[in-house]
PDB file of C-alpha atoms in Angstrom:
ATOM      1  CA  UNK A  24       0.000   0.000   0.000  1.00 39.00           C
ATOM      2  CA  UNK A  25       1.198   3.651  -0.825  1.00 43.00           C
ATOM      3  CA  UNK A  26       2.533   5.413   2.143  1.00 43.00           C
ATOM      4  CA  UNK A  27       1.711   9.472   2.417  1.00 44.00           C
ATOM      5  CA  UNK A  28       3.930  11.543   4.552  1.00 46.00           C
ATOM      6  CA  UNK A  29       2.582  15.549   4.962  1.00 47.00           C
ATOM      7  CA  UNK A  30       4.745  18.714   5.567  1.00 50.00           C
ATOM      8  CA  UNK A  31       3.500  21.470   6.895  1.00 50.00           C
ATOM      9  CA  UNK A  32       5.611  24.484   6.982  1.00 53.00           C
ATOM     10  CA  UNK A  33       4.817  28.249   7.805  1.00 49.00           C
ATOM     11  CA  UNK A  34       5.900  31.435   6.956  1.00 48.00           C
ATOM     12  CA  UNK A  35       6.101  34.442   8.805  1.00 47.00           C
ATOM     13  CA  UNK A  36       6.443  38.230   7.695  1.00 42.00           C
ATOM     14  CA  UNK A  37       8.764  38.630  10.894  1.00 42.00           C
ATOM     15  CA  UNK A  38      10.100  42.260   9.496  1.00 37.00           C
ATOM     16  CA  UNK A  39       6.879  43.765  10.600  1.00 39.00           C
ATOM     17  CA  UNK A  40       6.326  41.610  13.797  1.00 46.00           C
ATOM     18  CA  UNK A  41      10.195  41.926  15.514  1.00 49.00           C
ATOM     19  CA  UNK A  42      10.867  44.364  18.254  1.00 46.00           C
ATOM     20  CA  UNK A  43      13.149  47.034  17.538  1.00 39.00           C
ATOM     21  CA  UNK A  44      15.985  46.269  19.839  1.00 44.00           C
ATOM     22  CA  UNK A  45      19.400  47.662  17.962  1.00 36.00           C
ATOM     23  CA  UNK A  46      21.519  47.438  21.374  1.00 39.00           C
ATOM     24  CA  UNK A  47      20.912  43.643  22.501  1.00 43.00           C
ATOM     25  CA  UNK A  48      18.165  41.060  20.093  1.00 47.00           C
ATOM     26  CA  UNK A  49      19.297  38.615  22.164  1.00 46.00           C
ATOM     27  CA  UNK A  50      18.040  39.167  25.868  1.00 46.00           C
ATOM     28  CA  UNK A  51      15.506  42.144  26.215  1.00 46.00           C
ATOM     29  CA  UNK A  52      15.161  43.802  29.588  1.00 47.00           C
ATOM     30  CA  UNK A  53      11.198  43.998  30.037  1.00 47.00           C
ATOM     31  CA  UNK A  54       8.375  41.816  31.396  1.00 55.00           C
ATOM     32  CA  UNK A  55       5.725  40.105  29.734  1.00 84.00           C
ATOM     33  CA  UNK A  56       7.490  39.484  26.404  1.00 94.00           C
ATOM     34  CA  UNK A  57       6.027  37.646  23.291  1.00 96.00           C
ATOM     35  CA  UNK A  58       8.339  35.514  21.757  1.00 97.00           C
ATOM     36  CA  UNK A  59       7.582  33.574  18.644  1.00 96.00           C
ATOM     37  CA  UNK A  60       9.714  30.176  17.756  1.00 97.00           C
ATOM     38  CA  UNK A  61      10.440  28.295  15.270  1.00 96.00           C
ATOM     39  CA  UNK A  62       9.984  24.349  15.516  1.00 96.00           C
ATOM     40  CA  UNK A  63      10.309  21.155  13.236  1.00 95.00           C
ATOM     41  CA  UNK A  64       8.765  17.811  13.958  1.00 94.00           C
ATOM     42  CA  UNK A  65       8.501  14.686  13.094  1.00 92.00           C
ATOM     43  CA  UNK A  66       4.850  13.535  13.549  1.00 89.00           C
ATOM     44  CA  UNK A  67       4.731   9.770  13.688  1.00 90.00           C
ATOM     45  CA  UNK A  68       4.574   9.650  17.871  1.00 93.00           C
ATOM     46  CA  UNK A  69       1.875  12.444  18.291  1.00 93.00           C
ATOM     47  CA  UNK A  70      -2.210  13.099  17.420  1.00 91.00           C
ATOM     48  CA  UNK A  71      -1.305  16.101  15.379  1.00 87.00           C
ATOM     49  CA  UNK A  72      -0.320  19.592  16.513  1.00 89.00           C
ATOM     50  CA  UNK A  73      -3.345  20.626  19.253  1.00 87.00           C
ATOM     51  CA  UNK A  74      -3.549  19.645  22.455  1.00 89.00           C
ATOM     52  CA  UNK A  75      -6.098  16.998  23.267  1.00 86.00           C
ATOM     53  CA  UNK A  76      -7.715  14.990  26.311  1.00 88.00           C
ATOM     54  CA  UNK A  77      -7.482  11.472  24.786  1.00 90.00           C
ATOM     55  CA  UNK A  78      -3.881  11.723  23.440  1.00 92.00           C
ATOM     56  CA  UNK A  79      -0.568  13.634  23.191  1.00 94.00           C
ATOM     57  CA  UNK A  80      -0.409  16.442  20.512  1.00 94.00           C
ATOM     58  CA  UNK A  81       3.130  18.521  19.853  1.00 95.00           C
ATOM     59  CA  UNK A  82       1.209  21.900  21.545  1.00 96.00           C
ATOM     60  CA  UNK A  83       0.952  19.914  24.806  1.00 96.00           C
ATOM     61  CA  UNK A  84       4.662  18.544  24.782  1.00 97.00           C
ATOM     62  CA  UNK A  85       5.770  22.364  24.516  1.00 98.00           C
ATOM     63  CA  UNK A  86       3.678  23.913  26.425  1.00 97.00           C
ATOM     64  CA  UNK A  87       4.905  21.259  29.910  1.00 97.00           C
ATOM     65  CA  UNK A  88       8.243  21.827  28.963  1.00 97.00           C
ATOM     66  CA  UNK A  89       8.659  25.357  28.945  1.00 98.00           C
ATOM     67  CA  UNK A  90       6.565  25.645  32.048  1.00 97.00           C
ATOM     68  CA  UNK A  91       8.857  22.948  33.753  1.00 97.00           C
ATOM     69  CA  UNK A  92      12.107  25.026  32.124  1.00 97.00           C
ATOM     70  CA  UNK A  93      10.797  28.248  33.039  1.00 97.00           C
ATOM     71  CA  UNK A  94       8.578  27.727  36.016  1.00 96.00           C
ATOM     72  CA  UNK A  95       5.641  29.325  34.651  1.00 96.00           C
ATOM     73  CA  UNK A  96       2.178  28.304  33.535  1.00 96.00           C
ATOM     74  CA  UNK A  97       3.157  28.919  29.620  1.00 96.00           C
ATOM     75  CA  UNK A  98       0.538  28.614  26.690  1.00 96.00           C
ATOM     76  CA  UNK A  99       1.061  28.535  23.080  1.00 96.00           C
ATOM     77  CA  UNK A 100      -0.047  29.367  19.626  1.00 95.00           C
ATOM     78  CA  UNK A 101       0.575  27.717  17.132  1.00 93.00           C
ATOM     79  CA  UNK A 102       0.347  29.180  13.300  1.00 91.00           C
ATOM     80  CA  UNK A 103      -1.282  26.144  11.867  1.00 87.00           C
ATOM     81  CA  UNK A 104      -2.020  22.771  12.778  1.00 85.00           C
ATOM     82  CA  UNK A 105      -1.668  19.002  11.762  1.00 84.00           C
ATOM     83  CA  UNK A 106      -3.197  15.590  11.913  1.00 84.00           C
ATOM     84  CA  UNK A 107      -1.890  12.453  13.696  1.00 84.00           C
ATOM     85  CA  UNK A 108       1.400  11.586  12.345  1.00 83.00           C
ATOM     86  CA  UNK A 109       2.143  14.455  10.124  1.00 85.00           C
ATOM     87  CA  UNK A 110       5.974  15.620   9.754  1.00 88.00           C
ATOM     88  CA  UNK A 111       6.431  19.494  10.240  1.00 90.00           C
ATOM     89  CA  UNK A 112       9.651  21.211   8.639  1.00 89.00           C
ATOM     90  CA  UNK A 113       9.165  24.556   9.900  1.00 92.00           C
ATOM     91  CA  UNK A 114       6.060  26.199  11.973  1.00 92.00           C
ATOM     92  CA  UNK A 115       5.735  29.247  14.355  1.00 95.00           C
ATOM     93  CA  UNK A 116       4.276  29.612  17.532  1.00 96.00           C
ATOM     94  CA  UNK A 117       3.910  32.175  19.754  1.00 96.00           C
ATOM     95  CA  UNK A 118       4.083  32.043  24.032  1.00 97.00           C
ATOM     96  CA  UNK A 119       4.059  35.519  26.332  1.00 96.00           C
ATOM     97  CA  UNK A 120       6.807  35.022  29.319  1.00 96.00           C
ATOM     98  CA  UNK A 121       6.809  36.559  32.213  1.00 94.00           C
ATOM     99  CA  UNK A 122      10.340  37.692  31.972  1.00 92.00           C
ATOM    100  CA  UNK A 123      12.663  38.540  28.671  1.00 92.00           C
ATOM    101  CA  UNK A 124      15.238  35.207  27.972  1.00 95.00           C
ATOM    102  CA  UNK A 125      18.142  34.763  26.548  1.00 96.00           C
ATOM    103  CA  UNK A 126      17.103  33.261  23.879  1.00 96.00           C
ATOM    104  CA  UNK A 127      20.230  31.512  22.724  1.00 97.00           C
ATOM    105  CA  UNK A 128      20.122  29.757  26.189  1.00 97.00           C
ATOM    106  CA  UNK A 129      16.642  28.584  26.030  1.00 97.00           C
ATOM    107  CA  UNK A 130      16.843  26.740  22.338  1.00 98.00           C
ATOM    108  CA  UNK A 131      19.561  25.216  23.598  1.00 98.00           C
ATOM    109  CA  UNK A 132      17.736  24.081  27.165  1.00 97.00           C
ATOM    110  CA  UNK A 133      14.517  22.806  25.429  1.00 97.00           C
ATOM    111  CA  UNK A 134      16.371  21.093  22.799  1.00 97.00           C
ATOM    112  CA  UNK A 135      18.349  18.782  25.870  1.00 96.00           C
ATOM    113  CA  UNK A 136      15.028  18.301  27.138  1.00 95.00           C
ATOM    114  CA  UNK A 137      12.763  17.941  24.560  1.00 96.00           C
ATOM    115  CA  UNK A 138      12.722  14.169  22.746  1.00 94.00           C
ATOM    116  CA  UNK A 139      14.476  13.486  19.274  1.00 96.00           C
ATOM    117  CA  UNK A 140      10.960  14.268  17.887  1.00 96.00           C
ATOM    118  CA  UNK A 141      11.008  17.875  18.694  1.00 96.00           C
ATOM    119  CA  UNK A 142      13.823  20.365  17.793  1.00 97.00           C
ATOM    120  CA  UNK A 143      13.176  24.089  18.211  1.00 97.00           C
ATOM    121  CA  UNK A 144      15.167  25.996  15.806  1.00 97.00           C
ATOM    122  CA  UNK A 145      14.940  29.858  16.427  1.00 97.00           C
ATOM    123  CA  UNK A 146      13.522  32.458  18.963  1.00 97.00           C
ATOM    124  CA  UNK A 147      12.952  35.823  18.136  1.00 95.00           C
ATOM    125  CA  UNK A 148      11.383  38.809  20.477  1.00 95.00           C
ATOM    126  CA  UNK A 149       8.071  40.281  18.931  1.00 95.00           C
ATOM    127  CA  UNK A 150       5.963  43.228  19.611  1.00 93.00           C
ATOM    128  CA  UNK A 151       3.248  42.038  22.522  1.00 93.00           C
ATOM    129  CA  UNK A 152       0.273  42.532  19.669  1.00 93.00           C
ATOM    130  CA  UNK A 153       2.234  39.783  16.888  1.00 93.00           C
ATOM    131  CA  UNK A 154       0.130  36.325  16.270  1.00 94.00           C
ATOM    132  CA  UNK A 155       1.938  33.880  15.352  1.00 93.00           C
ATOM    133  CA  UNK A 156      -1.650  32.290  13.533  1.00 92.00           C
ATOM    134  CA  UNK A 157      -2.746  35.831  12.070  1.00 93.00           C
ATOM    135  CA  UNK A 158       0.521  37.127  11.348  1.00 91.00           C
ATOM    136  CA  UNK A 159       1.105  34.013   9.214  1.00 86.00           C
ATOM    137  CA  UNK A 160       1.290  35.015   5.441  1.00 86.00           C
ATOM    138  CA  UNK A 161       1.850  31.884   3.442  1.00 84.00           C
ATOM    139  CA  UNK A 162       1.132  28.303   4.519  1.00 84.00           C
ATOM    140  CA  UNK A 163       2.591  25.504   2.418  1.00 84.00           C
ATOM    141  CA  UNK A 164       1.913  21.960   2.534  1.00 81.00           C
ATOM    142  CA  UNK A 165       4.252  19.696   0.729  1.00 80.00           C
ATOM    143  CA  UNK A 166       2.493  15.936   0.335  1.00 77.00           C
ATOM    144  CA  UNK A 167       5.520  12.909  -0.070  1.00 75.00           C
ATOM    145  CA  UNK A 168       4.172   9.471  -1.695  1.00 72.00           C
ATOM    146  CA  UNK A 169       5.932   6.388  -1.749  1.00 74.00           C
ATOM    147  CA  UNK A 170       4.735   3.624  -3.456  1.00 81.00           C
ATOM    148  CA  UNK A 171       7.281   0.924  -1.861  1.00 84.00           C
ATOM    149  CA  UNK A 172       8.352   0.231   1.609  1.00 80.00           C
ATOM    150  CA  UNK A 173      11.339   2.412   3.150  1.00 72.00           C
ATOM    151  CA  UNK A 174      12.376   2.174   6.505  1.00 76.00           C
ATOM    152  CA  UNK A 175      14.497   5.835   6.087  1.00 65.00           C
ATOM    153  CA  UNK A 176      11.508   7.924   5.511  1.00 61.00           C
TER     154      UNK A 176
END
């Protein structure tokens, strides 16, 4: 039988959406920041992107650790979404922390802790009014069939 693998990745128009912060983009001295970061996933082990009762979606996994990492009740938002077992290659979500980050620090903290399924790749202060699902200006889906068994994809 024919095996289909989905993509989902997300682009954001970030020039409009970043804080202007010309002395230090790295750690911002305010409260209450909105971040927005970048993640990739590989699908196979979750229900999809959203959090559910019944099962464990990617927006769930995130959201424990960085409350465990940064000892605060943290939500997310995620651009877009997916369905059980769907690889992502890029998507954005957004979280508001209580305190500014380094955020060099933290992608390198959640990616010890998260599992080999999750890998955040970027962090990037916003302005507290970006949305990371509104602010979204092209969504592409990318849909990989293979017609034979193959253990690498």
């Amino acid at each position: 039988s024919d095996k289909y693998t989905f993509v989902h990745r997300t682009f954001l128009s970030l020039v409009r959406s970043l804080v202007a912060d010309s002395e230090n983009r790295r750690t911002l001295r305010s409260v209450n920041m909105r971040y927005f970061f970048e993640v990739r996933y590989h699908g196979a082990p979750f229900h999809g992107w959203q959090s559910q009762q019944n099962a464990l979606g990617v927006q769930e996994v995130l959201e424990q650790a960085l409350s465990k990492l940064l000892r605060e009740d943290v939500r997310i938002v995620g651009s877009g979404r997916t369905d059980t077992g769907v690889h992502c290659s890029q998507q954005f979500f957004h979280a508001d922390l209580q305190n500014a980050v380094d955020t060099e620090d933290l992608i390198h903290k959640l990616n010890s802790f998260l599992s080999k399924d999750i890998a955040i790749r970027s962090i990037q202060a916003v302005r507290p009014e970006s949305n990371a699902r509104f602010d979204a200006i092209e969504r592409e889906y990318e849909y990989l069939i293979t017609r034979r068994k193959d253990p690498l994809k």
